[in-house]
């Protein structure tokens, strides 16, 4: 079984993100970048399937400037077998990413795509679902448990009421939630092996798809800073303030 | 000139950070208080192959340079682990270097894989109560017997002897004064740590409670000839090869402590509100921290240049010593400033900077003092007359 794992390079989750002075975007110069944490969980899950003998090959794919190869290399260092780098300089949004992944999916024909439910930079939570529609494959989003049994995949999904268990036919798209697993870090032997694993480069133009952005970012702003709180002397005073000042009850 | 890390180096930094993030400040504080070895941490590092970082590939190592090892050590110490984290694995990283260079094929095959996997824990018996830096004067004897040697004497400051099952040992095979130079009478062994013949007395010390330092006493320890590394009388010269890389690694470990202390101080300065404003708003608080940031960056450059020279096979003596000197001084200064920045809380164990301060003194004192490094630079680099 072949698993495709799309990985996105994003601002590291430890970085305090700042908005650019001209409010067109967030500051990305000299900012530490890492693999999207949900994608790390996806890589980990694919590796576990391989270790169980369910999967035989794991391919990591990333789209963007040459720097994203670093993110692919990270996935290879964790244990993925090979990488696909889609060289693309234009601005990407979920629809164009899903189109590119569809084209790659049609080419390499994986049995399963595991990807993060969303990227922590724009929190779109859309690519997996769009990809499922375009490939016309089943989808199991927000997976917190995953099991494969004869061409079917059983997924526990975290929903408001608890866990919903569903079954999807392969090939399918699974998007990972936070509690699916705890990703491993790269071991030294795997880091060394990663250097010799192949990364195929594809130019996005060669895929001949329309990736013209459909979304326009109007403005990026800092969230309003919180104002200092006040101390109330009694419960009565608190209720009075909640009713009349904050008007929340 | 390239300052950019290679992809492998970036992966190493990431992995080191991830490992160390699994063992937080409280893990290290707890072990420090209980004086217990960090086995979980050690096993985690061993399991993912890091002990063999600088060992040859044919024995399961990764054959990386000191640059990579230094990056790993810096990032393994900088998340609360300090010298406790460093010293629990340090000896495995570069200690076996004399075996790699001077050991026979059989010795390497028998010894290295177990050191790399972490199954064997070794300690290093060199220093003696009456012979510190003046190593030529050591008195522990290895007397020739049928098929091997008989060891008698004592060593001091032997770290991890309490938990080691192996020892790398330097002992005298000819009488003091018998050879042209005192250091020519010394021979290096790597052998089982037989605790029926070696008595271990732990030295209670100021910091790094979790990694033991000891006095050890040999009472007729028999060593087979097969456990001798290289030729008789050349032991000290074999060790000399690994002094510069060891200095570079210690420097990197000190740098990790310094960065950790600075981070903790900055966090506190931003969060602590006095007179309705964070104390970090005061220049008297922020300027010393800004200066230390500059010095830590400078220390990092020294370390990386020294490592570059060593990995290229150039003479790295000057810079390896300079890096160790400077990183140790800066780590101590930063840890001190962190305690001062946190004020009374800095003195409390639960804020962890006092522990870093206690540990930051180790790189200043070991494996060679700051004063001896200045002597070395004066004599060997500046060509001033030898002062001692």
XYZ file of C-alpha atoms in Angstrom:
637
model
C 0.000 0.000 0.000
C 1.269 3.407 -0.992
C 0.630 6.433 1.215
C 0.965 10.035 0.082
C 1.573 12.582 2.835
C 1.382 16.261 1.883
C 3.517 18.385 4.223
C 3.414 22.155 4.518
C 6.171 24.484 5.616
C 4.766 26.974 8.116
C 5.954 29.409 10.773
C 7.127 27.331 13.731
C 4.470 26.992 16.391
C 6.798 28.481 19.013
C 7.269 31.728 17.095
C 5.282 34.756 18.194
C 3.819 35.825 14.868
C 3.943 39.525 14.020
C 1.992 41.425 11.414
C 3.935 43.298 8.738
C 3.965 47.075 9.012
C 1.939 47.465 5.790
C -0.675 44.977 7.080
C -0.532 42.846 3.932
C 0.694 39.691 5.620
C 2.560 38.377 8.633
C 6.311 38.806 8.978
C 8.162 35.853 7.434
C 11.711 37.227 7.169
C 14.154 35.549 9.555
C 11.341 33.589 11.144
C 11.869 29.966 12.071
C 9.876 27.679 9.802
C 8.895 24.076 10.511
C 6.627 21.327 9.302
C 2.964 21.981 10.092
C 2.392 20.035 13.353
C -0.739 18.327 12.005
C 1.300 17.135 9.011
C 3.901 15.741 11.402
C 1.110 13.707 12.935
C 0.181 12.560 9.428
C 3.756 11.452 8.699
C 3.870 9.622 12.034
C 0.636 7.786 11.314
C 1.897 6.726 7.893
C 5.119 5.463 9.488
C 3.160 3.442 12.025
C 1.141 1.848 9.238
C 4.379 0.952 7.527
C 5.830 -0.500 10.720
C 2.703 -2.612 11.142
C 3.270 -3.974 7.656
C 0.093 -2.381 6.303
C 1.841 0.207 4.144
C 4.849 -0.415 1.959
C 5.787 3.043 0.719
C 5.448 6.580 2.064
C 5.854 9.576 -0.210
C 6.002 13.098 1.205
C 4.990 15.964 -1.051
C 5.348 19.691 -0.578
C 4.589 22.652 -2.812
C 6.290 26.028 -2.935
C 9.714 27.665 -3.101
C 12.878 25.515 -2.980
C 12.966 25.944 0.838
C 10.050 23.549 1.196
C 12.456 20.756 0.295
C 13.735 21.151 3.841
C 10.302 20.165 5.102
C 10.278 17.157 2.774
C 13.727 16.256 4.051
C 12.321 16.387 7.589
C 9.641 13.898 6.638
C 12.329 11.694 5.059
C 14.397 11.959 8.247
C 11.382 10.800 10.229
C 11.232 7.767 7.950
C 9.298 8.542 4.745
C 10.752 6.806 1.680
C 10.842 9.512 -0.948
C 9.693 13.018 -1.681
C 8.035 15.060 -4.382
C 8.827 18.745 -4.563
C 6.437 20.831 -6.623
C 8.322 23.967 -7.535
C 5.836 26.829 -7.461
C 6.425 30.516 -6.914
C 2.854 31.749 -6.960
C 0.726 32.304 -3.932
C -1.151 29.191 -2.921
C -4.580 28.664 -1.443
C -6.444 25.450 -0.568
C -8.124 25.129 -3.969
C -4.875 25.363 -5.923
C -3.113 23.014 -3.490
C -5.955 20.513 -3.848
C -5.723 20.779 -7.643
C -1.973 20.164 -7.599
C -2.377 17.231 -5.209
C -5.126 15.806 -7.412
C -2.816 15.871 -10.369
C -0.064 14.173 -8.353
C -2.564 11.685 -6.915
C -3.644 10.721 -10.440
C -0.043 10.271 -11.441
C 1.318 8.181 -8.581
C -1.952 6.542 -7.542
C -1.613 6.231 -3.775
C -4.027 4.034 -1.820
C -4.277 6.547 0.950
C -3.556 10.232 1.509
C -2.927 11.265 5.115
C -2.618 14.976 5.763
C -3.057 17.516 8.530
C -6.616 18.664 9.092
C -5.379 22.204 8.696
C -2.164 24.221 8.630
C -1.433 26.350 11.660
C -0.656 29.411 9.547
C -3.975 30.111 7.835
C -6.164 27.532 9.605
C -8.185 26.986 6.428
C -9.152 23.384 7.079
C -10.182 22.887 3.456
C -7.507 21.203 1.358
C -8.241 17.634 2.457
C -11.946 17.988 1.805
C -11.403 19.617 -1.607
C -8.909 16.935 -2.581
C -11.407 14.234 -1.658
C -14.025 15.851 -3.880
C -11.669 16.272 -6.817
C -10.306 12.734 -6.670
C -13.794 11.456 -5.919
C -12.435 9.443 -2.996
C -13.947 9.023 0.436
C -12.831 11.283 3.237
C -12.371 10.840 6.963
C -11.539 14.153 8.553
C -10.322 14.960 12.108
C -9.057 11.454 12.675
C -8.064 10.611 16.222
C -7.921 6.877 15.642
C -7.173 4.963 12.472
C -7.268 1.307 11.567
C -7.033 -0.451 8.214
C -8.845 -3.708 7.495
C -9.194 -5.287 4.076
C -9.449 -2.317 1.746
C -11.443 -0.404 4.324
C -10.310 2.160 6.766
C -11.929 2.683 10.145
C -11.550 6.137 11.578
C -12.534 7.589 14.932
C -13.378 11.270 14.497
C -13.454 13.833 17.251
C -16.777 15.600 17.210
C -18.516 17.732 19.805
C -20.446 14.841 21.314
C -17.472 12.496 21.548
C -15.973 10.092 19.028
C -17.761 9.219 15.814
C -16.586 5.984 14.203
C -16.822 5.739 10.448
C -15.698 3.358 7.755
C -14.406 4.513 4.379
C -13.378 2.519 1.311
C -9.855 2.857 0.009
C -8.480 4.863 -1.665
C -9.331 7.639 0.731
C -8.243 10.920 2.275
C -7.668 11.081 6.018
C -7.037 14.362 7.793
C -5.372 14.147 11.185
C -6.439 15.654 14.470
C -4.146 16.523 17.348
C -4.687 13.404 19.429
C -4.084 10.795 16.729
C -0.510 10.188 17.881
C 2.622 11.821 19.225
C 5.054 12.257 16.337
C 8.526 10.844 16.754
C 11.654 12.878 16.249
C 14.164 11.861 13.648
C 16.702 9.314 14.852
C 20.297 9.801 13.799
C 20.428 6.781 11.469
C 17.282 8.055 9.733
C 18.713 11.564 9.372
C 21.750 10.043 7.704
C 19.619 7.853 5.442
C 17.420 10.814 4.519
C 20.334 12.433 2.713
C 20.319 9.616 0.196
C 16.552 9.388 -0.315
C 15.298 10.804 -3.606
C 13.218 13.963 -3.968
C 11.598 14.327 -7.411
C 11.117 17.847 -8.635
C 8.060 18.801 -10.647
C 7.524 22.266 -12.086
C 3.996 23.437 -11.405
C 3.711 24.819 -14.953
C 4.196 21.300 -16.297
C 1.043 20.169 -14.530
C -0.938 22.633 -16.649
C -3.512 23.541 -14.016
C -5.069 26.863 -13.230
C -3.719 27.952 -9.864
C -4.690 31.610 -10.237
C -5.661 32.757 -6.681
C -9.384 33.135 -6.184
C -9.040 34.715 -2.767
C -7.830 38.195 -2.063
C -6.372 39.172 1.292
C -7.625 42.641 2.087
C -5.795 43.300 5.308
C -3.959 41.480 8.081
C -4.278 42.979 11.545
C -2.948 42.270 15.014
C -5.650 41.011 17.347
C -6.848 43.688 19.758
C -4.744 43.625 22.899
C -6.650 42.670 25.994
C -7.475 45.399 28.415
C -6.593 45.054 32.078
C -9.227 43.319 34.188
C -10.853 44.639 37.318
C -11.274 43.113 40.750
C -14.821 42.847 42.055
C -15.579 42.777 45.755
C -18.543 40.440 45.785
C -20.511 37.998 43.688
C -23.369 40.484 43.578
C -21.103 43.139 42.131
C -19.829 40.674 39.546
C -23.362 39.740 38.462
C -24.317 43.382 38.296
C -21.306 44.148 36.074
C -21.882 41.129 33.834
C -25.505 42.247 33.370
C -25.142 45.957 32.963
C -21.586 46.626 31.806
C -20.508 43.569 29.850
C -24.122 42.761 28.967
C -23.384 39.058 28.684
C -26.100 37.758 31.001
C 32.167 31.912 4.141
C 28.950 30.112 4.919
C 27.035 30.555 8.126
C 24.025 28.560 6.980
C 23.559 25.142 8.590
C 23.373 22.165 6.236
C 20.127 20.211 6.042
C 21.612 17.432 8.150
C 22.738 19.946 10.743
C 19.280 21.497 10.844
C 17.771 18.052 11.323
C 20.210 17.389 14.155
C 19.290 20.648 15.900
C 15.589 19.836 15.523
C 16.011 16.324 16.867
C 18.089 17.513 19.836
C 15.432 20.086 20.680
C 12.693 17.508 20.437
C 14.503 15.044 22.671
C 15.283 17.688 25.263
C 11.729 19.014 25.192
C 10.579 15.652 26.530
C 12.648 16.169 29.671
C 11.686 19.442 31.249
C 13.131 21.603 34.025
C 11.306 19.679 36.720
C 12.676 16.350 35.536
C 16.214 17.670 35.978
C 15.509 19.464 39.259
C 14.012 16.311 40.717
C 17.022 14.178 39.755
C 19.399 16.858 40.968
C 17.743 16.821 44.383
C 17.623 13.027 44.529
C 21.126 12.579 43.070
C 19.814 10.023 40.585
C 21.182 9.327 37.130
C 18.905 10.398 34.229
C 18.399 6.903 32.834
C 15.219 7.764 30.874
C 17.007 10.615 29.138
C 20.115 8.531 28.495
C 18.054 5.691 27.019
C 16.107 8.065 24.803
C 19.340 9.534 23.396
C 20.864 6.073 22.953
C 17.736 4.610 21.382
C 17.701 7.172 18.607
C 21.344 6.575 17.758
C 22.982 9.772 18.991
C 25.714 8.188 21.061
C 27.348 7.025 17.852
C 27.335 10.447 16.247
C 31.113 10.643 15.853
C 31.787 6.908 15.614
C 32.662 5.135 12.332
C 29.744 3.981 10.184
C 30.968 0.377 9.962
C 30.330 -0.043 13.693
C 26.901 1.586 13.641
C 27.929 5.218 14.049
C 27.217 8.172 11.782
C 30.762 9.439 11.300
C 29.742 13.067 11.750
C 32.072 15.875 12.697
C 32.539 17.813 15.884
C 30.480 20.627 14.354
C 27.437 18.344 14.374
C 28.221 16.936 17.811
C 28.570 20.476 19.181
C 25.220 21.495 17.710
C 23.637 18.432 19.263
C 25.166 19.046 22.690
C 24.263 22.723 22.675
C 20.636 21.927 21.982
C 20.436 18.986 24.331
C 21.621 21.135 27.264
C 19.604 24.260 26.600
C 16.226 23.072 27.760
C 16.835 22.750 31.480
C 19.178 19.759 31.318
C 22.410 21.723 31.591
C 25.544 19.809 32.481
C 23.438 17.005 33.972
C 22.127 16.199 30.516
C 25.509 16.794 28.888
C 27.618 14.770 31.299
C 25.301 11.778 31.230
C 26.083 11.226 27.538
C 29.232 13.290 26.908
C 31.712 10.451 27.464
C 30.058 8.226 24.860
C 30.174 10.889 22.178
C 33.892 11.446 22.040
C 35.453 9.425 24.863
C 35.996 6.331 22.681
C 37.977 8.363 20.109
C 41.333 6.760 21.126
C 39.758 3.341 20.474
C 38.607 4.475 17.040
C 42.040 5.777 16.094
C 44.366 3.356 17.869
C 42.283 0.255 18.626
C 42.618 -2.989 16.671
C 39.795 -4.191 14.408
C 38.768 -6.793 16.983
C 38.725 -4.236 19.775
C 36.583 -1.878 17.729
C 34.216 -4.654 16.758
C 33.890 -5.778 20.375
C 33.633 -2.399 22.020
C 32.197 0.290 19.776
C 28.758 -1.154 18.931
C 27.937 -1.504 22.637
C 29.021 2.053 23.352
C 26.952 3.318 20.437
C 23.839 1.414 21.485
C 24.275 2.649 25.056
C 24.423 -0.896 26.448
C 27.885 -0.139 27.748
C 28.370 2.873 29.941
C 31.946 3.893 30.380
C 33.825 6.243 32.651
C 37.221 7.802 32.191
C 39.968 7.335 34.791
C 42.734 9.865 34.233
C 42.997 12.531 36.920
C 44.536 11.658 40.283
C 44.600 13.536 43.580
C 48.273 14.436 43.066
C 48.209 14.798 39.305
C 45.614 17.026 37.727
C 46.755 18.869 34.657
C 50.244 17.549 35.252
C 49.124 14.205 33.898
C 52.676 12.889 33.528
C 52.836 12.585 37.298
C 50.036 10.042 37.721
C 50.880 7.196 40.069
C 48.329 4.475 39.357
C 50.406 1.520 38.199
C 49.784 -1.210 35.684
C 52.350 -3.886 36.538
C 53.028 -6.539 33.990
C 51.791 -10.015 34.867
C 51.304 -13.164 32.805
C 48.999 -12.240 29.911
C 48.144 -8.805 31.220
C 48.488 -6.170 33.891
C 47.667 -5.629 37.539
C 46.253 -2.200 38.410
C 46.749 -0.496 41.750
C 46.211 3.110 42.733
C 43.485 5.701 42.697
C 41.727 8.197 40.481
C 39.634 11.225 41.302
C 36.811 13.090 39.527
C 35.858 9.984 37.630
C 32.347 10.831 36.484
C 29.633 8.172 36.084
C 31.800 5.519 37.807
C 28.783 4.566 39.927
C 26.805 3.422 36.915
C 29.558 2.490 34.441
C 30.318 -1.102 33.472
C 33.441 -0.109 31.544
C 36.401 2.139 32.198
C 38.865 3.890 29.941
C 41.933 3.986 32.125
C 45.316 5.643 31.981
C 47.959 3.976 34.117
C 51.724 3.924 34.480
C 53.580 1.003 32.889
C 57.062 2.310 33.706
C 58.403 3.996 36.804
C 58.267 7.767 37.093
C 61.583 9.082 35.798
C 62.346 5.932 33.840
C 61.299 7.427 30.504
C 62.613 10.525 28.778
C 59.362 12.374 29.353
C 56.988 11.505 32.183
C 54.078 11.090 29.801
C 55.876 8.361 27.871
C 55.400 5.925 30.719
C 51.613 5.911 30.485
C 49.410 3.292 28.850
C 45.728 3.362 27.963
C 43.290 0.531 28.692
C 39.612 -0.068 28.096
C 38.284 -2.754 30.348
C 35.391 -4.047 32.437
C 34.581 -2.031 35.513
C 34.983 -4.813 38.045
C 33.439 -3.423 41.201
C 34.902 -6.189 43.321
C 38.332 -4.739 42.554
C 37.415 -1.080 42.228
C 35.962 0.854 45.125
C 33.859 3.887 44.264
C 33.370 6.793 46.685
C 31.093 9.513 45.429
C 32.152 13.107 45.897
C 29.240 15.257 47.072
C 29.358 18.403 45.024
C 27.807 21.821 44.444
C 25.782 20.967 41.369
C 24.965 18.346 38.737
C 23.681 16.057 41.468
C 22.280 13.562 38.996
C 25.613 12.651 37.428
C 28.046 11.234 39.959
C 31.691 12.206 40.288
C 33.891 9.918 42.290
C 37.115 8.875 43.846
C 37.925 5.370 42.745
C 40.447 2.960 44.239
C 42.006 -0.001 42.439
C 42.986 -3.036 44.414
C 44.734 -5.586 42.196
C 42.424 -5.165 39.225
C 43.542 -7.599 36.546
C 43.445 -6.418 32.956
C 44.066 -8.727 30.065
C 46.521 -7.716 27.375
C 43.683 -7.572 24.867
C 42.286 -4.588 26.733
C 45.328 -2.429 26.104
C 44.795 0.262 23.479
C 47.712 0.659 21.103
C 51.263 0.474 22.354
C 52.589 0.585 25.863
C 53.786 4.014 26.916
C 51.795 5.918 24.302
C 48.519 6.199 26.205
C 48.727 9.858 27.019
C 49.599 10.780 23.460
C 46.483 8.901 22.300
C 44.340 10.932 24.664
C 45.836 14.188 23.440
C 44.018 13.699 20.115
C 40.680 13.989 21.823
C 41.389 17.007 24.026
C 40.486 19.630 21.435
C 37.175 18.060 20.425
C 36.330 17.606 24.089
C 36.930 21.301 24.690
C 34.712 22.205 21.781
C 31.928 19.997 23.125
C 32.204 21.420 26.652
C 32.036 24.895 25.130
C 28.864 23.952 23.282
C 27.359 22.546 26.475
C 28.194 25.771 28.330
C 26.638 27.760 25.500
C 23.452 25.731 25.875
C 23.302 26.608 29.573
C 23.899 30.279 28.793
C 21.126 30.384 26.203
C 18.767 28.594 28.565
C 19.541 31.013 31.403
C 19.067 34.017 29.132
C 15.744 32.712 27.888
C 14.518 32.167 31.434
C 15.668 35.644 32.494
C 13.994 37.317 29.507
C 10.753 35.454 30.107
C 10.676 36.522 33.731
C 11.607 40.129 32.893
C 8.676 40.278 30.485
C 6.199 38.724 32.863
C 7.092 40.108 36.257
C 5.074 43.260 36.970
C 6.330 45.711 39.588
C 4.953 49.257 39.878
C 2.405 48.356 37.182
C 5.022 47.607 34.508
C 7.164 44.624 33.547
C 10.601 44.820 35.150
C 12.071 44.168 31.696
C 11.077 47.724 30.795
C 13.950 48.964 32.953
C 17.235 49.440 31.135
C 19.087 48.211 34.205
C 17.360 44.884 33.614
C 17.455 44.783 29.825
C 20.943 46.062 29.033
C 22.843 43.330 30.878
C 20.669 40.761 29.112
C 21.289 42.409 25.745
C 25.044 42.336 26.390
C 24.888 38.671 27.283
C 22.991 37.893 24.103
C 25.844 39.475 22.153
C 28.415 37.480 24.085
C 26.534 34.211 23.635
C 26.380 34.834 19.882
C 30.116 35.525 19.879
C 30.755 32.314 21.828
C 28.763 30.387 19.256
C 30.909 31.767 16.443
C 34.096 30.792 18.285
C 32.786 27.283 18.830
C 31.739 26.838 15.260
C 35.067 28.118 13.914
C 37.020 25.840 16.250
C 34.845 22.895 15.175
C 35.357 23.819 11.527
C 39.131 23.779 11.989
C 39.055 20.442 13.796
C 36.805 18.815 11.214
C 39.069 20.102 8.424
C 42.064 18.520 10.129
C 43.629 21.888 10.890
C 45.267 22.722 14.211
C 42.339 23.797 16.361
C 44.229 24.086 19.660
C 44.003 27.870 19.950
C 40.368 28.228 19.061
C 39.180 25.079 20.839
C 40.687 26.442 24.034
C 39.424 29.934 23.343
C 35.912 28.633 22.695
C 35.910 26.626 25.924
C 37.248 29.590 27.895
C 34.834 32.098 26.469
C 31.691 29.974 26.424
C 32.291 28.929 30.033
C 32.782 32.520 31.170
C 29.694 33.707 29.321
C 27.561 30.823 30.588
C 28.555 31.625 34.175
C 27.910 35.335 33.670
C 24.546 34.685 32.061
C 23.423 32.253 34.742
C 24.473 34.753 37.416
C 22.605 37.550 35.669
C 19.560 35.313 35.340
C 19.513 34.747 39.110
C 19.888 38.481 39.685
C 17.130 39.267 37.183
C 14.741 36.936 38.945
C 15.753 38.386 42.309
C 14.526 36.351 45.250
C 12.780 33.944 42.875
C 16.104 33.342 41.164
C 17.352 31.923 44.439
C 14.400 29.544 44.661
C 14.943 26.097 43.167
C 11.579 26.068 41.433
C 12.747 28.782 39.042
C 15.710 26.637 37.928
C 18.245 29.401 37.290
C 20.123 28.758 40.547
C 20.657 25.194 39.310
C 21.992 26.518 36.016
C 24.309 28.839 37.935
C 25.668 25.919 39.965
C 26.172 23.862 36.833
C 27.690 26.703 34.810
C 30.739 26.572 37.060
C 31.655 23.123 35.770
C 32.802 24.238 32.314
C 34.902 26.944 33.982
C 36.764 24.347 36.038
C 36.814 21.247 33.868
C 38.418 19.645 31.977
C 40.920 22.478 32.258
C 40.678 25.738 34.189
C 40.296 29.139 32.586
C 43.710 30.098 33.954
C 45.447 27.189 32.247
C 43.776 28.142 28.992
C 45.173 31.647 29.300
C 48.581 30.085 29.937
C 48.170 27.986 26.814
C 47.127 30.922 24.649
C 49.987 33.036 26.023
C 52.565 30.370 25.330
C 51.371 28.597 22.198
C 49.535 31.324 20.333
C 51.210 34.537 21.457
C 54.631 32.899 21.929
C 55.226 34.453 25.323
C 57.526 32.645 27.748
C 55.925 29.728 29.588
C 54.945 30.914 33.043
C 54.694 27.688 35.008
